[in-house]
CSV table of C-alpha atoms in Angstrom, one decimal:
chain,number,residue,atom,x,y,z
W,20,GLU,CA,-6.7,-23.3,-9.3
W,21,ALA,CA,-5.7,-21.3,-6.3
W,22,GLY,CA,-3.9,-17.6,-6.8
W,23,VAL,CA,-1.4,-16.4,-5.0
W,24,THR,CA,-2.2,-16.3,-1.2
W,25,GLN,CA,-0.1,-13.5,1.0
W,26,SER,CA,-1.3,-13.4,4.6
W,27,PRO,CA,-1.7,-11.7,7.2
W,28,THR,CA,-3.8,-9.3,4.8
W,29,HIS,CA,-3.2,-6.5,7.8
W,30,LEU,CA,-0.6,-6.1,10.4
W,31,ILE,CA,0.3,-3.3,12.7
W,32,LYS,CA,3.6,-3.5,14.7
W,33,THR,CA,5.6,-0.3,16.2
W,34,ARG,CA,9.1,0.9,15.7
W,35,GLY,CA,12.0,-1.6,16.4
W,36,GLN,CA,9.7,-4.7,16.8
W,37,GLN,CA,9.7,-7.5,13.3
W,38,ALA,CA,7.0,-8.8,11.4
W,39,THR,CA,6.9,-11.5,9.1
W,40,LEU,CA,5.0,-12.1,5.7
W,41,ARG,CA,4.2,-15.2,4.2
W,42,CYS,CA,3.3,-15.9,0.8
W,43,SER,CA,2.1,-19.3,-1.5
W,44,PRO,CA,3.1,-19.0,-5.1
W,45,ILE,CA,0.8,-21.1,-8.0
W,46,SER,CA,1.1,-24.6,-8.2
W,47,GLY,CA,3.7,-25.7,-10.2
W,48,HIS,CA,5.5,-21.7,-10.2
W,49,THR,CA,9.3,-22.5,-7.6
W,50,SER,CA,10.4,-18.2,-7.9
W,51,VAL,CA,9.2,-15.4,-5.6
W,52,TYR,CA,9.0,-12.2,-5.7
W,53,TRP,CA,8.6,-9.5,-3.0
W,54,TYR,CA,7.7,-5.9,-3.9
W,55,GLN,CA,6.8,-3.1,-1.5
W,56,GLN,CA,4.5,-0.4,-2.7
W,57,ALA,CA,4.4,2.6,-0.1
W,58,LEU,CA,1.1,4.7,-0.9
W,59,GLY,CA,1.7,6.4,-4.0
W,60,LEU,CA,4.6,4.9,-5.1
W,61,GLY,CA,5.0,2.5,-7.1
W,62,LEU,CA,6.8,-1.2,-7.3
W,63,GLN,CA,9.8,-1.7,-5.6
W,64,PHE,CA,11.6,-4.7,-5.9
W,65,LEU,CA,12.7,-6.2,-2.6
W,66,LEU,CA,14.0,-10.0,-3.1
W,67,TRP,CA,13.3,-12.8,-5.6
W,68,TYR,CA,13.4,-16.5,-4.9
W,69,ASP,CA,14.2,-19.1,-7.0
W,70,GLU,CA,14.4,-23.1,-6.3
W,71,GLY,CA,15.0,-21.7,-2.4
W,72,GLU,CA,17.6,-19.8,-3.6
W,73,GLU,CA,18.1,-16.0,-3.6
W,74,ARG,CA,18.2,-14.9,-7.3
W,75,ASN,CA,18.5,-10.7,-7.2
W,76,ARG,CA,18.1,-8.5,-4.0
W,77,GLY,CA,16.3,-4.9,-4.6
W,78,ASN,CA,18.3,-1.7,-3.3
W,79,PHE,CA,17.2,-2.2,0.7
W,80,PRO,CA,18.8,-3.0,3.7
W,81,PRO,CA,19.5,-5.8,5.4
W,82,ARG,CA,16.6,-5.9,8.4
W,83,PHE,CA,15.1,-7.1,4.9
W,84,SER,CA,15.5,-10.6,4.5
W,85,GLY,CA,13.3,-13.8,3.4
W,86,ARG,CA,14.1,-17.4,2.9
W,87,GLN,CA,11.8,-19.4,0.4
W,88,PHE,CA,10.2,-23.5,2.0
W,89,PRO,CA,10.7,-26.8,0.1
W,90,ASN,CA,7.4,-26.4,-1.1
W,91,TYR,CA,8.3,-23.1,-2.6
W,92,SER,CA,6.2,-21.0,-0.6
W,93,SER,CA,7.7,-17.6,1.4
W,94,GLU,CA,8.6,-16.1,4.1
W,95,LEU,CA,9.5,-12.4,4.1
W,96,ASN,CA,10.6,-10.8,7.4
W,97,VAL,CA,11.9,-7.1,8.4
W,98,ASN,CA,13.7,-6.6,11.5
W,99,ALA,CA,13.8,-3.8,13.1
W,100,LEU,CA,10.7,-1.9,12.3
W,101,GLU,CA,10.8,2.3,11.2
W,102,LEU,CA,8.0,4.4,10.5
W,103,GLU,CA,8.8,4.1,6.3
W,104,ASP,CA,7.8,0.8,6.1
W,105,SER,CA,4.5,0.8,6.5
W,106,ALA,CA,3.5,-0.3,3.0
W,107,LEU,CA,1.6,-2.8,1.3
W,108,TYR,CA,3.8,-5.4,0.6
W,109,LEU,CA,3.1,-7.8,-3.4
W,110,CYS,CA,4.4,-11.3,-3.4
W,111,ALA,CA,4.5,-12.6,-7.6
W,112,SER,CA,5.3,-15.5,-8.6
W,113,SER,CA,6.4,-17.6,-11.7
W,114,PHE,CA,7.8,-20.0,-13.9
W,115,GLY,CA,11.2,-20.8,-13.0
W,116,ALA,CA,13.7,-17.9,-13.2
W,117,PHE,CA,14.8,-19.8,-16.3
W,118,SER,CA,11.6,-20.8,-18.1
W,119,GLY,CA,11.4,-17.7,-20.2
W,120,ALA,CA,10.1,-14.1,-19.4
W,121,ASN,CA,8.8,-13.3,-15.8
W,122,VAL,CA,5.2,-13.0,-16.1
W,123,LEU,CA,4.2,-12.7,-12.5
W,124,THR,CA,1.0,-13.2,-10.8
W,125,PHE,CA,0.4,-11.1,-7.8
W,126,GLY,CA,-1.5,-11.7,-4.4
W,127,ALA,CA,-3.4,-9.4,-3.0
W,128,GLY,CA,-1.2,-8.2,-1.0
W,129,SER,CA,-0.5,-7.6,3.1
W,130,ARG,CA,-0.4,-4.4,4.4
W,131,LEU,CA,1.8,-3.5,7.3
W,132,THR,CA,1.6,-0.6,9.5
W,133,VAL,CA,4.3,0.6,11.8
W,134,LEU,CA,2.8,3.1,14.9
Q,8,GLY,CA,19.5,-1.7,-15.4
Q,9,GLU,CA,16.6,-1.2,-16.2
Q,10,ASN,CA,15.3,2.5,-16.2
Q,11,VAL,CA,11.4,2.1,-16.9
Q,12,GLU,CA,9.2,5.5,-17.4
Q,13,GLN,CA,5.5,6.0,-17.4
Q,14,HIS,CA,3.4,8.8,-18.7
Q,15,PRO,CA,1.0,10.2,-17.0
Q,16,SER,CA,0.5,9.2,-13.6
Q,17,THR,CA,-3.1,10.5,-13.4
Q,18,LEU,CA,-5.4,10.2,-16.4
Q,19,SER,CA,-8.9,11.7,-16.4
Q,20,VAL,CA,-11.5,10.8,-18.4
Q,21,GLN,CA,-15.6,11.0,-19.4
Q,22,GLU,CA,-17.3,7.4,-19.8
Q,23,GLY,CA,-16.8,6.8,-23.4
Q,24,ASP,CA,-13.6,8.3,-24.0
Q,25,SER,CA,-10.3,7.1,-25.0
Q,26,ALA,CA,-7.2,6.3,-22.6
Q,27,VAL,CA,-3.4,5.9,-24.1
Q,28,ILE,CA,-0.8,5.2,-21.4
Q,29,LYS,CA,2.4,5.4,-22.7
Q,30,CYS,CA,6.2,3.5,-21.4
Q,31,THR,CA,9.1,4.2,-22.1
Q,32,TYR,CA,12.6,2.0,-21.5
Q,33,SER,CA,16.2,2.0,-21.6
Q,34,ASP,CA,17.3,-1.4,-21.9
Q,35,SER,CA,17.3,-3.0,-25.7
Q,36,ALA,CA,17.7,-5.9,-24.2
Q,37,SER,CA,13.8,-6.4,-23.1
Q,38,ASN,CA,11.8,-8.7,-24.9
Q,39,TYR,CA,8.4,-8.4,-22.6
Q,40,PHE,CA,5.9,-6.1,-21.9
Q,41,PRO,CA,3.3,-6.4,-19.4
Q,42,TRP,CA,0.8,-4.2,-18.5
Q,43,TYR,CA,-0.6,-4.6,-15.1
Q,44,LYS,CA,-4.5,-3.4,-13.5
Q,45,GLN,CA,-4.3,-3.1,-10.0
Q,46,GLU,CA,-7.7,-2.3,-8.2
Q,47,LEU,CA,-8.3,-0.8,-5.2
Q,48,GLY,CA,-7.3,-3.0,-1.9
Q,49,LYS,CA,-6.3,-5.8,-4.3
Q,50,GLY,CA,-2.4,-7.3,-6.0
Q,51,PRO,CA,-1.9,-6.0,-9.2
Q,52,GLN,CA,-3.6,-7.9,-12.0
Q,53,LEU,CA,-2.3,-8.4,-16.0
Q,54,ILE,CA,-4.4,-7.4,-18.4
Q,55,ILE,CA,-2.5,-7.4,-21.6
Q,56,ASP,CA,1.1,-8.2,-22.9
Q,57,ILE,CA,3.3,-7.9,-25.6
Q,58,ARG,CA,6.4,-10.0,-26.9
Q,59,SER,CA,9.6,-8.4,-29.2
Q,60,ASN,CA,8.6,-9.9,-32.3
Q,61,VAL,CA,5.0,-8.7,-32.1
Q,62,GLY,CA,3.9,-4.5,-33.1
Q,63,GLU,CA,0.6,-4.5,-31.8
Q,64,LYS,CA,-1.6,-6.7,-30.0
Q,65,LYS,CA,-5.6,-6.8,-29.0
Q,66,ASP,CA,-8.1,-8.0,-26.7
Q,67,GLN,CA,-11.4,-6.7,-27.0
Q,68,ARG,CA,-11.4,-2.9,-25.7
Q,69,ILE,CA,-7.5,-2.6,-24.8
Q,70,ALA,CA,-4.4,-2.6,-27.5
Q,71,VAL,CA,-1.2,-2.7,-26.5
Q,72,THR,CA,1.8,-1.1,-29.1
Q,73,LEU,CA,5.3,-1.6,-29.2
Q,74,ASN,CA,8.0,0.4,-31.0
Q,75,LYS,CA,11.4,-1.3,-30.8
Q,76,THR,CA,13.4,1.6,-32.0
Q,77,ALA,CA,12.2,4.2,-30.0
Q,78,LYS,CA,12.0,1.6,-26.7
Q,79,HIS,CA,8.7,2.8,-25.7
Q,80,PHE,CA,5.0,0.7,-25.5
Q,81,SER,CA,1.8,2.0,-25.0
Q,82,LEU,CA,-1.7,0.9,-23.3
Q,83,HIS,CA,-5.0,1.7,-25.2
Q,84,ILE,CA,-8.1,1.7,-23.8
Q,85,THR,CA,-11.2,2.5,-26.0
Q,86,GLU,CA,-14.9,3.0,-25.0
Q,87,THR,CA,-13.5,3.1,-21.3
Q,88,GLN,CA,-16.1,2.3,-18.5
Q,89,PRO,CA,-15.9,3.1,-14.6
Q,90,GLU,CA,-15.2,-0.3,-13.7
Q,91,ASP,CA,-11.9,0.7,-15.8
Q,92,SER,CA,-11.0,3.3,-13.5
Q,93,ALA,CA,-7.6,1.2,-11.5
Q,94,VAL,CA,-4.2,1.9,-11.7
Q,95,TYR,CA,-2.5,0.9,-14.2
Q,96,PHE,CA,1.6,-0.3,-14.6
Q,97,CYS,CA,3.7,-1.5,-17.2
Q,98,ALA,CA,7.0,-2.8,-17.0
Q,99,ALA,CA,9.5,-4.9,-19.2
Q,100,SER,CA,11.9,-7.7,-18.6
Q,101,LYS,CA,14.5,-10.0,-20.9
Q,102,GLY,CA,13.9,-12.7,-18.5
Q,103,GLY,CA,16.5,-15.3,-17.4
Q,104,SER,CA,17.7,-14.5,-14.0
Q,105,TYR,CA,16.5,-10.4,-14.8
Q,106,ILE,CA,13.3,-9.9,-12.4
Q,107,PRO,CA,10.8,-7.2,-14.0
Q,108,THR,CA,11.1,-3.7,-13.5
Q,109,PHE,CA,8.4,-1.4,-13.7
Q,110,GLY,CA,6.7,1.7,-14.6
Q,111,ARG,CA,5.3,3.8,-11.5
Q,112,GLY,CA,1.8,3.7,-12.3
Q,113,THR,CA,-1.0,5.4,-13.6
Q,114,SER,CA,-4.3,6.9,-12.0
Q,115,LEU,CA,-7.1,6.4,-14.8
Q,116,ILE,CA,-10.0,8.0,-13.3
Q,117,VAL,CA,-13.4,7.5,-15.8
Q,118,HIS,CA,-16.1,9.9,-14.9
Q,119,PRO,CA,-20.0,8.6,-15.8
């Protein structure tokens, strides 16, 4: 069974540009979560999508946005990139929001570097 | 909202020793407590979890204990090996529409 897949593995952008990161959940999972992991810091919750809808949003500015497609894959968009956006972006998936405890399975992450 | 505190931030042990990582949570409604291991260059992987109706769970060399009254839970690794070296994260969740809240992580270093 394929796990959570993320692309690209690495991405280098310059300040002010836009970045798009993609995530494919485990088959059967309908929830997708995005986390930011900056160097030396923990997992900061960004966004949660379930059944195509945004269910929850972390304490991040509006330039962080995303969506979930009908096949439950998801993309994270970061506009007007700033140097401090450099981080590992992790995607996780789980069964639906109301199926019980949120047991998350993580992908390997996308490393975004902003120069 | 939920707040999860994790200690220590760094733990250095000799191979064969035991390692203990502790977490506390604030929301008494939390009922699911997973532990994740993140190796260098990889995403976090679930290694063990415990639900609020259980006080202890063991899987080979790793075990997790939960004290609901005190609102804390711990990860115990016995007979540590160099391959146990990684960052470990605890989390607390109450399911439904609530997202899991993670601790800040513990960097475990096992010296051969």
